[in-house]
PDB file of N, CA and C in Angstrom:
ATOM      1  N   MET Z 266     -47.699  38.215  -7.164  1.00  0.00           N
ATOM      2  CA  MET Z 266     -48.359  38.768  -8.244  1.00  0.00           C
ATOM      3  C   MET Z 266     -49.043  37.013  -9.185  1.00  0.00           C
ATOM      4  N   VAL Z 267     -48.582  36.012  -8.657  1.00  0.00           N
ATOM      5  CA  VAL Z 267     -48.897  34.764  -8.967  1.00  0.00           C
ATOM      6  C   VAL Z 267     -50.351  34.538  -8.211  1.00  0.00           C
ATOM      7  N   GLY Z 268     -50.577  35.012  -7.196  1.00  0.00           N
ATOM      8  CA  GLY Z 268     -51.464  35.002  -6.856  1.00  0.00           C
ATOM      9  C   GLY Z 268     -53.018  35.343  -7.751  1.00  0.00           C
ATOM     10  N   PHE Z 269     -52.652  36.564  -7.836  1.00  0.00           N
ATOM     11  CA  PHE Z 269     -53.739  37.275  -8.515  1.00  0.00           C
ATOM     12  C   PHE Z 269     -53.882  36.754 -10.073  1.00  0.00           C
ATOM     13  N   ILE Z 270     -52.981  36.283 -10.749  1.00  0.00           N
ATOM     14  CA  ILE Z 270     -52.570  35.458 -11.813  1.00  0.00           C
ATOM     15  C   ILE Z 270     -53.792  34.197 -11.919  1.00  0.00           C
ATOM     16  N   CYS Z 271     -53.483  33.517 -10.678  1.00  0.00           N
ATOM     17  CA  CYS Z 271     -54.279  32.312 -10.452  1.00  0.00           C
ATOM     18  C   CYS Z 271     -55.700  32.755 -10.317  1.00  0.00           C
ATOM     19  N   SER Z 272     -55.663  33.796  -9.707  1.00  0.00           N
ATOM     20  CA  SER Z 272     -57.404  34.375  -9.692  1.00  0.00           C
ATOM     21  C   SER Z 272     -57.995  34.737 -11.110  1.00  0.00           C
ATOM     22  N   LEU Z 273     -57.008  35.307 -11.685  1.00  0.00           N
ATOM     23  CA  LEU Z 273     -57.515  35.759 -12.977  1.00  0.00           C
ATOM     24  C   LEU Z 273     -57.837  34.422 -13.916  1.00  0.00           C
ATOM     25  N   GLN Z 274     -57.211  33.313 -13.846  1.00  0.00           N
ATOM     26  CA  GLN Z 274     -57.328  32.164 -14.674  1.00  0.00           C
ATOM     27  C   GLN Z 274     -58.793  31.567 -14.210  1.00  0.00           C
ATOM     28  N   CYS Z 275     -58.929  31.637 -12.776  1.00  0.00           N
ATOM     29  CA  CYS Z 275     -59.840  30.856 -12.381  1.00  0.00           C
ATOM     30  C   CYS Z 275     -61.375  31.707 -12.828  1.00  0.00           C
ATOM     31  N   GLN Z 276     -61.100  33.196 -13.028  1.00  0.00           N
ATOM     32  CA  GLN Z 276     -62.065  33.650 -13.488  1.00  0.00           C
ATOM     33  C   GLN Z 276     -62.459  33.932 -14.903  1.00  0.00           C
ATOM     34  N   GLY Z 277     -61.655  32.846 -15.645  1.00  0.00           N
ATOM     35  CA  GLY Z 277     -61.784  32.879 -16.775  1.00  0.00           C
ATOM     36  C   GLY Z 277     -61.015  33.698 -18.072  1.00  0.00           C
ATOM     37  N   ASP Z 278     -60.134  34.166 -17.116  1.00  0.00           N
ATOM     38  CA  ASP Z 278     -58.989  34.994 -18.363  1.00  0.00           C
ATOM     39  C   ASP Z 278     -58.079  34.013 -18.895  1.00  0.00           C
ATOM     40  N   ALA Z 279     -58.351  34.235 -20.573  1.00  0.00           N
ATOM     41  CA  ALA Z 279     -57.830  33.263 -21.680  1.00  0.00           C
ATOM     42  C   ALA Z 279     -56.572  33.375 -21.618  1.00  0.00           C
ATOM     43  N   ARG Z 280     -55.907  34.760 -20.957  1.00  0.00           N
ATOM     44  CA  ARG Z 280     -54.502  34.673 -21.251  1.00  0.00           C
ATOM     45  C   ARG Z 280     -53.564  33.963 -20.228  1.00  0.00           C
ATOM     46  N   PHE Z 281     -54.335  33.009 -19.829  1.00  0.00           N
ATOM     47  CA  PHE Z 281     -53.569  32.435 -18.733  1.00  0.00           C
ATOM     48  C   PHE Z 281     -54.321  30.748 -19.056  1.00  0.00           C
ATOM     49  N   ASN Z 282     -53.208  29.610 -19.025  1.00  0.00           N
ATOM     50  CA  ASN Z 282     -53.528  28.398 -18.937  1.00  0.00           C
ATOM     51  C   ASN Z 282     -53.086  27.417 -18.363  1.00  0.00           C
ATOM     52  N   PHE Z 283     -52.987  27.330 -16.944  1.00  0.00           N
ATOM     53  CA  PHE Z 283     -51.879  26.322 -16.211  1.00  0.00           C
ATOM     54  C   PHE Z 283     -52.795  25.444 -15.231  1.00  0.00           C
ATOM     55  N   ASP Z 284     -52.186  24.186 -14.766  1.00  0.00           N
ATOM     56  CA  ASP Z 284     -53.183  23.215 -14.131  1.00  0.00           C
ATOM     57  C   ASP Z 284     -53.167  23.694 -12.377  1.00  0.00           C
ATOM     58  N   PHE Z 285     -51.876  24.366 -12.028  1.00  0.00           N
ATOM     59  CA  PHE Z 285     -51.738  24.299 -10.832  1.00  0.00           C
ATOM     60  C   PHE Z 285     -50.549  25.325 -10.630  1.00  0.00           C
ATOM     61  N   ALA Z 286     -50.355  26.037  -9.326  1.00  0.00           N
ATOM     62  CA  ALA Z 286     -49.091  26.962  -9.201  1.00  0.00           C
ATOM     63  C   ALA Z 286     -48.543  26.783  -7.828  1.00  0.00           C
ATOM     64  N   ILE Z 287     -47.202  27.191  -7.864  1.00  0.00           N
ATOM     65  CA  ILE Z 287     -46.322  26.839  -6.696  1.00  0.00           C
ATOM     66  C   ILE Z 287     -46.066  28.713  -6.188  1.00  0.00           C
ATOM     67  N   LEU Z 288     -46.576  28.754  -5.076  1.00  0.00           N
ATOM     68  CA  LEU Z 288     -46.382  30.142  -4.628  1.00  0.00           C
ATOM     69  C   LEU Z 288     -45.403  30.331  -3.578  1.00  0.00           C
ATOM     70  N   VAL Z 289     -44.104  31.247  -3.779  1.00  0.00           N
ATOM     71  CA  VAL Z 289     -43.108  31.076  -2.797  1.00  0.00           C
ATOM     72  C   VAL Z 289     -43.290  32.693  -2.407  1.00  0.00           C
ATOM     73  N   ALA Z 290     -43.178  32.711  -0.704  1.00  0.00           N
ATOM     74  CA  ALA Z 290     -43.536  34.033  -0.085  1.00  0.00           C
ATOM     75  C   ALA Z 290     -44.331  34.409  -0.881  1.00  0.00           C
ATOM     76  N   GLY Z 291     -45.670  34.171  -1.017  1.00  0.00           N
ATOM     77  CA  GLY Z 291     -46.727  35.067  -1.724  1.00  0.00           C
ATOM     78  C   GLY Z 291     -47.515  35.983  -0.671  1.00  0.00           C
ATOM     79  N   PHE Z 292     -48.065  36.706  -1.310  1.00  0.00           N
ATOM     80  CA  PHE Z 292     -49.015  37.791  -0.452  1.00  0.00           C
ATOM     81  C   PHE Z 292     -49.727  38.568  -1.165  1.00  0.00           C
ATOM     82  N   LYS Z 293     -50.713  38.967  -0.803  1.00  0.00           N
ATOM     83  CA  LYS Z 293     -51.972  39.685  -1.385  1.00  0.00           C
ATOM     84  C   LYS Z 293     -51.585  41.054  -1.723  1.00  0.00           C
ATOM     85  N   SER Z 294     -51.939  41.325  -3.035  1.00  0.00           N
ATOM     86  CA  SER Z 294     -51.599  42.660  -3.632  1.00  0.00           C
ATOM     87  C   SER Z 294     -52.796  43.725  -2.804  1.00  0.00           C
ATOM     88  N   VAL Z 295     -51.950  45.024  -2.226  1.00  0.00           N
ATOM     89  CA  VAL Z 295     -52.668  45.711  -1.484  1.00  0.00           C
ATOM     90  C   VAL Z 295     -53.268  46.686  -2.646  1.00  0.00           C
ATOM     91  N   ASN Z 296     -53.068  47.009  -3.690  1.00  0.00           N
ATOM     92  CA  ASN Z 296     -53.431  47.834  -4.890  1.00  0.00           C
ATOM     93  C   ASN Z 296     -54.784  47.711  -4.990  1.00  0.00           C
ATOM     94  N   SER Z 297     -55.669  48.931  -4.961  1.00  0.00           N
ATOM     95  CA  SER Z 297     -57.202  48.917  -4.764  1.00  0.00           C
ATOM     96  C   SER Z 297     -57.479  48.431  -6.347  1.00  0.00           C
ATOM     97  N   PHE Z 298     -56.567  48.650  -7.247  1.00  0.00           N
ATOM     98  CA  PHE Z 298     -57.078  48.134  -8.642  1.00  0.00           C
ATOM     99  C   PHE Z 298     -57.298  46.596  -8.604  1.00  0.00           C
ATOM    100  N   HIS Z 299     -56.830  45.920  -7.473  1.00  0.00           N
ATOM    101  CA  HIS Z 299     -56.717  44.324  -7.687  1.00  0.00           C
ATOM    102  C   HIS Z 299     -57.779  43.766  -6.725  1.00  0.00           C
ATOM    103  N   LYS Z 300     -58.368  44.376  -5.848  1.00  0.00           N
ATOM    104  CA  LYS Z 300     -59.227  44.023  -5.230  1.00  0.00           C
ATOM    105  C   LYS Z 300     -60.281  43.052  -5.718  1.00  0.00           C
ATOM    106  N   SER Z 301     -60.697  43.338  -6.690  1.00  0.00           N
ATOM    107  CA  SER Z 301     -62.021  42.198  -7.303  1.00  0.00           C
ATOM    108  C   SER Z 301     -61.338  41.020  -7.665  1.00  0.00           C
ATOM    109  N   LEU Z 302     -60.075  40.776  -7.523  1.00  0.00           N
ATOM    110  CA  LEU Z 302     -59.222  39.410  -7.617  1.00  0.00           C
ATOM    111  C   LEU Z 302     -59.735  38.396  -6.863  1.00  0.00           C
ATOM    112  N   TYR Z 303     -59.661  39.094  -5.552  1.00  0.00           N
ATOM    113  CA  TYR Z 303     -59.744  38.391  -4.205  1.00  0.00           C
ATOM    114  C   TYR Z 303     -61.208  38.094  -3.887  1.00  0.00           C
ATOM    115  N   GLU Z 304     -62.447  38.437  -4.398  1.00  0.00           N
ATOM    116  CA  GLU Z 304     -63.607  38.286  -3.926  1.00  0.00           C
ATOM    117  C   GLU Z 304     -63.971  36.849  -4.654  1.00  0.00           C
ATOM    118  N   ARG Z 305     -63.518  36.215  -4.872  1.00  0.00           N
ATOM    119  CA  ARG Z 305     -64.018  34.780  -5.552  1.00  0.00           C
ATOM    120  C   ARG Z 305     -62.811  33.899  -4.707  1.00  0.00           C
ATOM    121  N   PRO Z 306     -62.883  32.750  -4.500  1.00  0.00           N
ATOM    122  CA  PRO Z 306     -61.631  31.877  -3.828  1.00  0.00           C
ATOM    123  C   PRO Z 306     -61.054  31.025  -5.054  1.00  0.00           C
ATOM    124  N   VAL Z 307     -59.950  31.097  -5.218  1.00  0.00           N
ATOM    125  CA  VAL Z 307     -59.001  30.257  -6.302  1.00  0.00           C
ATOM    126  C   VAL Z 307     -59.206  28.691  -5.907  1.00  0.00           C
ATOM    127  N   THR Z 308     -59.764  28.262  -6.925  1.00  0.00           N
ATOM    128  CA  THR Z 308     -60.001  26.824  -6.838  1.00  0.00           C
ATOM    129  C   THR Z 308     -58.715  25.651  -7.467  1.00  0.00           C
ATOM    130  N   MET Z 309     -57.903  26.470  -8.332  1.00  0.00           N
ATOM    131  CA  MET Z 309     -56.958  25.354  -8.558  1.00  0.00           C
ATOM    132  C   MET Z 309     -56.153  25.104  -7.789  1.00  0.00           C
ATOM    133  N   PRO Z 310     -55.090  23.884  -7.672  1.00  0.00           N
ATOM    134  CA  PRO Z 310     -54.225  23.091  -6.868  1.00  0.00           C
ATOM    135  C   PRO Z 310     -53.138  24.305  -6.570  1.00  0.00           C
ATOM    136  N   THR Z 311     -52.923  24.129  -5.454  1.00  0.00           N
ATOM    137  CA  THR Z 311     -51.589  25.377  -5.059  1.00  0.00           C
ATOM    138  C   THR Z 311     -50.924  25.078  -4.137  1.00  0.00           C
ATOM    139  N   LEU Z 312     -49.383  25.091  -4.402  1.00  0.00           N
ATOM    140  CA  LEU Z 312     -48.578  24.818  -3.077  1.00  0.00           C
ATOM    141  C   LEU Z 312     -47.846  26.226  -2.468  1.00  0.00           C
ATOM    142  N   HIS Z 313     -48.043  26.511  -1.615  1.00  0.00           N
ATOM    143  CA  HIS Z 313     -47.470  27.933  -0.832  1.00  0.00           C
ATOM    144  C   HIS Z 313     -46.287  27.356   0.198  1.00  0.00           C
ATOM    145  N   VAL Z 314     -45.321  28.184  -0.473  1.00  0.00           N
ATOM    146  CA  VAL Z 314     -44.115  27.838   0.550  1.00  0.00           C
ATOM    147  C   VAL Z 314     -43.406  29.229   1.336  1.00  0.00           C
ATOM    148  N   PHE Z 315     -43.490  29.362   2.364  1.00  0.00           N
ATOM    149  CA  PHE Z 315     -43.056  30.294   3.356  1.00  0.00           C
ATOM    150  C   PHE Z 315     -42.048  30.144   4.551  1.00  0.00           C
ATOM    151  N   GLY Z 316     -41.438  31.131   5.094  1.00  0.00           N
ATOM    152  CA  GLY Z 316     -40.601  30.704   6.143  1.00  0.00           C
ATOM    153  C   GLY Z 316     -41.013  31.308   7.014  1.00  0.00           C
ATOM    154  N   ASP Z 317     -40.813  30.967   8.621  1.00  0.00           N
ATOM    155  CA  ASP Z 317     -41.317  31.484   9.578  1.00  0.00           C
ATOM    156  C   ASP Z 317     -40.510  33.125  10.041  1.00  0.00           C
ATOM    157  N   THR Z 318     -39.533  32.832   9.391  1.00  0.00           N
ATOM    158  CA  THR Z 318     -38.391  34.239   9.899  1.00  0.00           C
ATOM    159  C   THR Z 318     -38.066  35.041   8.840  1.00  0.00           C
ATOM    160  N   ASP Z 319     -38.912  35.264   7.839  1.00  0.00           N
ATOM    161  CA  ASP Z 319     -38.909  35.851   6.454  1.00  0.00           C
ATOM    162  C   ASP Z 319     -39.193  37.361   6.868  1.00  0.00           C
ATOM    163  N   ASN Z 320     -37.977  38.180   6.324  1.00  0.00           N
ATOM    164  CA  ASN Z 320     -37.885  39.519   7.164  1.00  0.00           C
ATOM    165  C   ASN Z 320     -38.419  40.504   5.560  1.00  0.00           C
ATOM    166  N   VAL Z 321     -38.482  39.785   4.516  1.00  0.00           N
ATOM    167  CA  VAL Z 321     -38.930  40.500   2.991  1.00  0.00           C
ATOM    168  C   VAL Z 321     -40.331  40.523   3.118  1.00  0.00           C
ATOM    169  N   ILE Z 322     -40.884  39.060   3.036  1.00  0.00           N
ATOM    170  CA  ILE Z 322     -42.317  39.103   3.175  1.00  0.00           C
ATOM    171  C   ILE Z 322     -42.786  38.060   4.408  1.00  0.00           C
ATOM    172  N   PRO Z 323     -43.213  38.786   5.359  1.00  0.00           N
ATOM    173  CA  PRO Z 323     -43.503  37.823   6.928  1.00  0.00           C
ATOM    174  C   PRO Z 323     -44.316  37.279   6.651  1.00  0.00           C
ATOM    175  N   LYS Z 324     -44.140  36.193   7.322  1.00  0.00           N
ATOM    176  CA  LYS Z 324     -45.141  35.043   7.235  1.00  0.00           C
ATOM    177  C   LYS Z 324     -46.651  35.358   7.245  1.00  0.00           C
ATOM    178  N   GLU Z 325     -46.924  36.205   8.203  1.00  0.00           N
ATOM    179  CA  GLU Z 325     -48.250  36.632   8.147  1.00  0.00           C
ATOM    180  C   GLU Z 325     -48.949  36.822   7.040  1.00  0.00           C
ATOM    181  N   MET Z 326     -48.149  37.559   5.895  1.00  0.00           N
ATOM    182  CA  MET Z 326     -48.906  38.033   4.903  1.00  0.00           C
ATOM    183  C   MET Z 326     -48.983  37.002   3.768  1.00  0.00           C
ATOM    184  N   SER Z 327     -48.268  35.744   3.882  1.00  0.00           N
ATOM    185  CA  SER Z 327     -48.284  34.519   3.143  1.00  0.00           C
ATOM    186  C   SER Z 327     -49.537  33.779   3.524  1.00  0.00           C
ATOM    187  N   GLU Z 328     -49.464  33.730   4.887  1.00  0.00           N
ATOM    188  CA  GLU Z 328     -50.958  33.110   5.963  1.00  0.00           C
ATOM    189  C   GLU Z 328     -51.949  33.849   5.430  1.00  0.00           C
ATOM    190  N   ASP Z 329     -51.780  35.113   5.254  1.00  0.00           N
ATOM    191  CA  ASP Z 329     -53.142  36.209   4.847  1.00  0.00           C
ATOM    192  C   ASP Z 329     -53.710  35.260   3.421  1.00  0.00           C
ATOM    193  N   LEU Z 330     -52.664  35.467   2.606  1.00  0.00           N
ATOM    194  CA  LEU Z 330     -52.897  35.074   1.180  1.00  0.00           C
ATOM    195  C   LEU Z 330     -53.857  33.330   0.699  1.00  0.00           C
ATOM    196  N   LEU Z 331     -53.275  32.347   1.667  1.00  0.00           N
ATOM    197  CA  LEU Z 331     -53.767  31.343   1.899  1.00  0.00           C
ATOM    198  C   LEU Z 331     -55.234  31.156   2.211  1.00  0.00           C
ATOM    199  N   THR Z 332     -55.935  32.395   2.858  1.00  0.00           N
ATOM    200  CA  THR Z 332     -57.492  32.889   2.804  1.00  0.00           C
ATOM    201  C   THR Z 332     -58.113  32.422   1.358  1.00  0.00           C
ATOM    202  N   TYR Z 333     -57.498  32.939   0.490  1.00  0.00           N
ATOM    203  CA  TYR Z 333     -58.282  33.106  -0.804  1.00  0.00           C
ATOM    204  C   TYR Z 333     -58.382  31.803  -1.563  1.00  0.00           C
ATOM    205  N   PHE Z 334     -57.529  31.052  -0.907  1.00  0.00           N
ATOM    206  CA  PHE Z 334     -57.729  29.681  -2.012  1.00  0.00           C
ATOM    207  C   PHE Z 334     -58.234  28.462  -1.060  1.00  0.00           C
ATOM    208  N   VAL Z 335     -58.611  27.565  -2.180  1.00  0.00           N
ATOM    209  CA  VAL Z 335     -59.411  26.619  -1.395  1.00  0.00           C
ATOM    210  C   VAL Z 335     -58.504  25.126  -1.604  1.00  0.00           C
ATOM    211  N   ASP Z 336     -58.351  24.773  -0.472  1.00  0.00           N
ATOM    212  CA  ASP Z 336     -57.566  23.808   0.015  1.00  0.00           C
ATOM    213  C   ASP Z 336     -56.192  23.867  -0.535  1.00  0.00           C
ATOM    214  N   PRO Z 337     -55.551  24.969  -0.040  1.00  0.00           N
ATOM    215  CA  PRO Z 337     -54.070  25.330  -0.139  1.00  0.00           C
ATOM    216  C   PRO Z 337     -52.875  23.945   0.295  1.00  0.00           C
ATOM    217  N   GLN Z 338     -52.107  23.911  -0.369  1.00  0.00           N
ATOM    218  CA  GLN Z 338     -51.360  23.041   0.554  1.00  0.00           C
ATOM    219  C   GLN Z 338     -50.049  23.775   0.925  1.00  0.00           C
ATOM    220  N   THR Z 339     -49.350  23.785   1.828  1.00  0.00           N
ATOM    221  CA  THR Z 339     -48.468  24.537   2.425  1.00  0.00           C
ATOM    222  C   THR Z 339     -47.074  23.766   2.805  1.00  0.00           C
ATOM    223  N   VAL Z 340     -45.898  24.532   2.395  1.00  0.00           N
ATOM    224  CA  VAL Z 340     -44.778  23.857   3.088  1.00  0.00           C
ATOM    225  C   VAL Z 340     -44.035  25.358   3.921  1.00  0.00           C
ATOM    226  N   LYS Z 341     -44.169  25.189   5.411  1.00  0.00           N
ATOM    227  CA  LYS Z 341     -43.858  26.360   6.131  1.00  0.00           C
ATOM    228  C   LYS Z 341     -42.199  25.769   6.638  1.00  0.00           C
ATOM    229  N   HIS Z 342     -41.408  26.611   6.740  1.00  0.00           N
ATOM    230  CA  HIS Z 342     -39.885  26.252   7.349  1.00  0.00           C
ATOM    231  C   HIS Z 342     -39.434  27.265   8.066  1.00  0.00           C
ATOM    232  N   PRO Z 343     -38.546  26.650   9.047  1.00  0.00           N
ATOM    233  CA  PRO Z 343     -38.202  27.949   9.824  1.00  0.00           C
ATOM    234  C   PRO Z 343     -36.917  29.105   9.401  1.00  0.00           C
ATOM    235  N   GLY Z 344     -36.749  29.102   8.225  1.00  0.00           N
ATOM    236  CA  GLY Z 344     -35.819  30.032   7.627  1.00  0.00           C
ATOM    237  C   GLY Z 344     -36.398  31.343   7.143  1.00  0.00           C
ATOM    238  N   GLY Z 345     -35.854  32.151   6.375  1.00  0.00           N
ATOM    239  CA  GLY Z 345     -36.476  33.073   5.948  1.00  0.00           C
ATOM    240  C   GLY Z 345     -36.934  33.313   4.722  1.00  0.00           C
ATOM    241  N   HIS Z 346     -35.937  34.475   3.708  1.00  0.00           N
ATOM    242  CA  HIS Z 346     -36.589  34.428   2.373  1.00  0.00           C
ATOM    243  C   HIS Z 346     -35.827  33.513   1.563  1.00  0.00           C
ATOM    244  N   PHE Z 347     -36.180  32.257   1.486  1.00  0.00           N
ATOM    245  CA  PHE Z 347     -35.545  31.169   0.473  1.00  0.00           C
ATOM    246  C   PHE Z 347     -36.501  30.164   0.104  1.00  0.00           C
ATOM    247  N   VAL Z 348     -36.259  29.364  -0.768  1.00  0.00           N
ATOM    248  CA  VAL Z 348     -36.797  27.982  -1.312  1.00  0.00           C
ATOM    249  C   VAL Z 348     -36.213  27.013  -0.470  1.00  0.00           C
ATOM    250  N   PRO Z 349     -36.713  26.349   0.386  1.00  0.00           N
ATOM    251  CA  PRO Z 349     -35.981  25.109   1.174  1.00  0.00           C
ATOM    252  C   PRO Z 349     -35.988  24.165   0.292  1.00  0.00           C
ATOM    253  N   ALA Z 350     -34.615  23.594   0.294  1.00  0.00           N
ATOM    254  CA  ALA Z 350     -34.362  22.159  -0.695  1.00  0.00           C
ATOM    255  C   ALA Z 350     -34.082  21.075   0.351  1.00  0.00           C
ATOM    256  N   SER Z 351     -34.359  20.872   1.517  1.00  0.00           N
ATOM    257  CA  SER Z 351     -33.856  19.977   2.537  1.00  0.00           C
ATOM    258  C   SER Z 351     -34.857  18.630   1.884  1.00  0.00           C
ATOM    259  N   SER Z 352     -34.553  17.641   2.733  1.00  0.00           N
ATOM    260  CA  SER Z 352     -35.041  16.252   2.168  1.00  0.00           C
ATOM    261  C   SER Z 352     -36.809  16.291   2.766  1.00  0.00           C
ATOM    262  N   PRO Z 353     -37.148  16.698   3.810  1.00  0.00           N
ATOM    263  CA  PRO Z 353     -38.986  16.768   4.118  1.00  0.00           C
ATOM    264  C   PRO Z 353     -39.383  17.911   2.982  1.00  0.00           C
ATOM    265  N   GLN Z 354     -38.826  19.017   2.753  1.00  0.00           N
ATOM    266  CA  GLN Z 354     -39.342  19.926   1.813  1.00  0.00           C
ATOM    267  C   GLN Z 354     -39.565  19.439   0.332  1.00  0.00           C
ATOM    268  N   LYS Z 355     -38.361  18.891   0.114  1.00  0.00           N
ATOM    269  CA  LYS Z 355     -38.574  18.349  -1.465  1.00  0.00           C
ATOM    270  C   LYS Z 355     -39.148  16.955  -1.374  1.00  0.00           C
ATOM    271  N   LYS Z 356     -39.796  16.200  -0.489  1.00  0.00           N
ATOM    272  CA  LYS Z 356     -40.410  15.485  -0.710  1.00  0.00           C
ATOM    273  C   LYS Z 356     -42.210  15.704  -1.102  1.00  0.00           C
ATOM    274  N   VAL Z 357     -42.424  16.847  -0.405  1.00  0.00           N
ATOM    275  CA  VAL Z 357     -43.813  17.656  -0.369  1.00  0.00           C
ATOM    276  C   VAL Z 357     -43.748  18.297  -1.955  1.00  0.00           C
ATOM    277  N   TYR Z 358     -42.685  18.524  -2.320  1.00  0.00           N
ATOM    278  CA  TYR Z 358     -42.726  19.343  -3.841  1.00  0.00           C
ATOM    279  C   TYR Z 358     -43.035  18.324  -5.141  1.00  0.00           C
ATOM    280  N   ILE Z 359     -42.275  16.942  -4.470  1.00  0.00           N
ATOM    281  CA  ILE Z 359     -42.052  15.950  -5.273  1.00  0.00           C
ATOM    282  C   ILE Z 359     -43.653  15.381  -5.326  1.00  0.00           C
ATOM    283  N   GLU Z 360     -44.427  15.350  -4.173  1.00  0.00           N
ATOM    284  CA  GLU Z 360     -45.774  14.623  -3.967  1.00  0.00           C
ATOM    285  C   GLU Z 360     -46.709  15.703  -4.956  1.00  0.00           C
ATOM    286  N   PHE Z 361     -46.365  16.688  -4.622  1.00  0.00           N
ATOM    287  CA  PHE Z 361     -47.558  17.548  -5.318  1.00  0.00           C
ATOM    288  C   PHE Z 361     -47.366  17.539  -6.764  1.00  0.00           C
ATOM    289  N   LEU Z 362     -45.881  17.659  -7.283  1.00  0.00           N
ATOM    290  CA  LEU Z 362     -45.824  17.795  -8.590  1.00  0.00           C
ATOM    291  C   LEU Z 362     -46.132  16.411  -9.366  1.00  0.00           C
ATOM    292  N   ASN Z 363     -45.516  15.314  -8.644  1.00  0.00           N
ATOM    293  CA  ASN Z 363     -46.304  14.040  -9.133  1.00  0.00           C
ATOM    294  C   ASN Z 363     -47.843  13.703  -9.279  1.00  0.00           C
ATOM    295  N   THR Z 364     -48.576  14.639  -8.773  1.00  0.00           N
ATOM    296  CA  THR Z 364     -50.106  14.469  -8.848  1.00  0.00           C
ATOM    297  C   THR Z 364     -50.260  14.892 -10.567  1.00  0.00           C
ATOM    298  N   PHE Z 365     -49.823  16.130 -10.965  1.00  0.00           N
ATOM    299  CA  PHE Z 365     -49.460  16.511 -12.627  1.00  0.00           C
ATOM    300  C   PHE Z 365     -49.083  15.583 -13.586  1.00  0.00           C
ATOM    301  N   VAL Z 366     -47.976  15.102 -13.134  1.00  0.00           N
ATOM    302  CA  VAL Z 366     -47.200  14.398 -14.056  1.00  0.00           C
ATOM    303  C   VAL Z 366     -48.083  13.039 -14.215  1.00  0.00           C
ATOM    304  N   GLN Z 367     -48.518  12.456 -13.232  1.00  0.00           N
ATOM    305  CA  GLN Z 367     -49.234  11.268 -13.463  1.00  0.00           C
ATOM    306  C   GLN Z 367     -50.940  11.537 -14.400  1.00  0.00           C
ATOM    307  N   LYS Z 368     -51.106  12.763 -14.166  1.00  0.00           N
ATOM    308  CA  LYS Z 368     -52.471  12.990 -14.758  1.00  0.00           C
ATOM    309  C   LYS Z 368     -52.143  13.394 -16.132  1.00  0.00           C
ATOM    310  N   LYS Z 369     -50.803  13.730 -17.086  1.00  0.00           N
ATOM    311  CA  LYS Z 369     -50.562  14.083 -18.111  1.00  0.00           C
ATOM    312  C   LYS Z 369     -50.298  12.788 -18.496  1.00  0.00           C
ATOM    313  N   VAL Z 370     -49.788  11.740 -17.781  1.00  0.00           N
ATOM    314  CA  VAL Z 370     -49.560  10.648 -18.427  1.00  0.00           C
ATOM    315  C   VAL Z 370     -50.544   9.833 -18.747  1.00  0.00           C
ATOM    316  N   ALA Z 371     -51.577   9.922 -17.870  1.00  0.00           N
ATOM    317  CA  ALA Z 371     -52.776   9.077 -18.055  1.00  0.00           C
ATOM    318  C   ALA Z 371     -53.304   9.976 -19.470  1.00  0.00           C
ATOM    319  N   GLU Z 372     -53.476  11.023 -19.674  1.00  0.00           N
ATOM    320  CA  GLU Z 372     -53.962  11.560 -20.788  1.00  0.00           C
ATOM    321  C   GLU Z 372     -53.407  11.349 -22.201  1.00  0.00           C
ATOM    322  N   SER Z 373     -51.944  10.733 -21.938  1.00  0.00           N
ATOM    323  CA  SER Z 373     -51.215  10.520 -23.365  1.00  0.00           C
ATOM    324  C   SER Z 373     -51.686   9.152 -23.777  1.00  0.00           C
TER     325      SER Z 373
END
């Protein structure tokens, strides 16, 4: 769902107004109604998190979603369907989020 909300915002949908997205175990909707949402690449900054052994959303589905985003950052982990919180992953989350914190601080 977050993937197509990102797409809607990038296409100018005024219902959404956010600077970035973090997608955990994201996947492309297969509903034909959503097909047009994947016609243009999503240009907002995104971080995609998924596990190699996820049995709920297989990693291939998350990897397929990456192709619809411009310069997506990724956190791939050896586990399943969960948000990894060990030190290496935390570092990536912090670096990604700090970009936006610094931007907001500079704007104030």
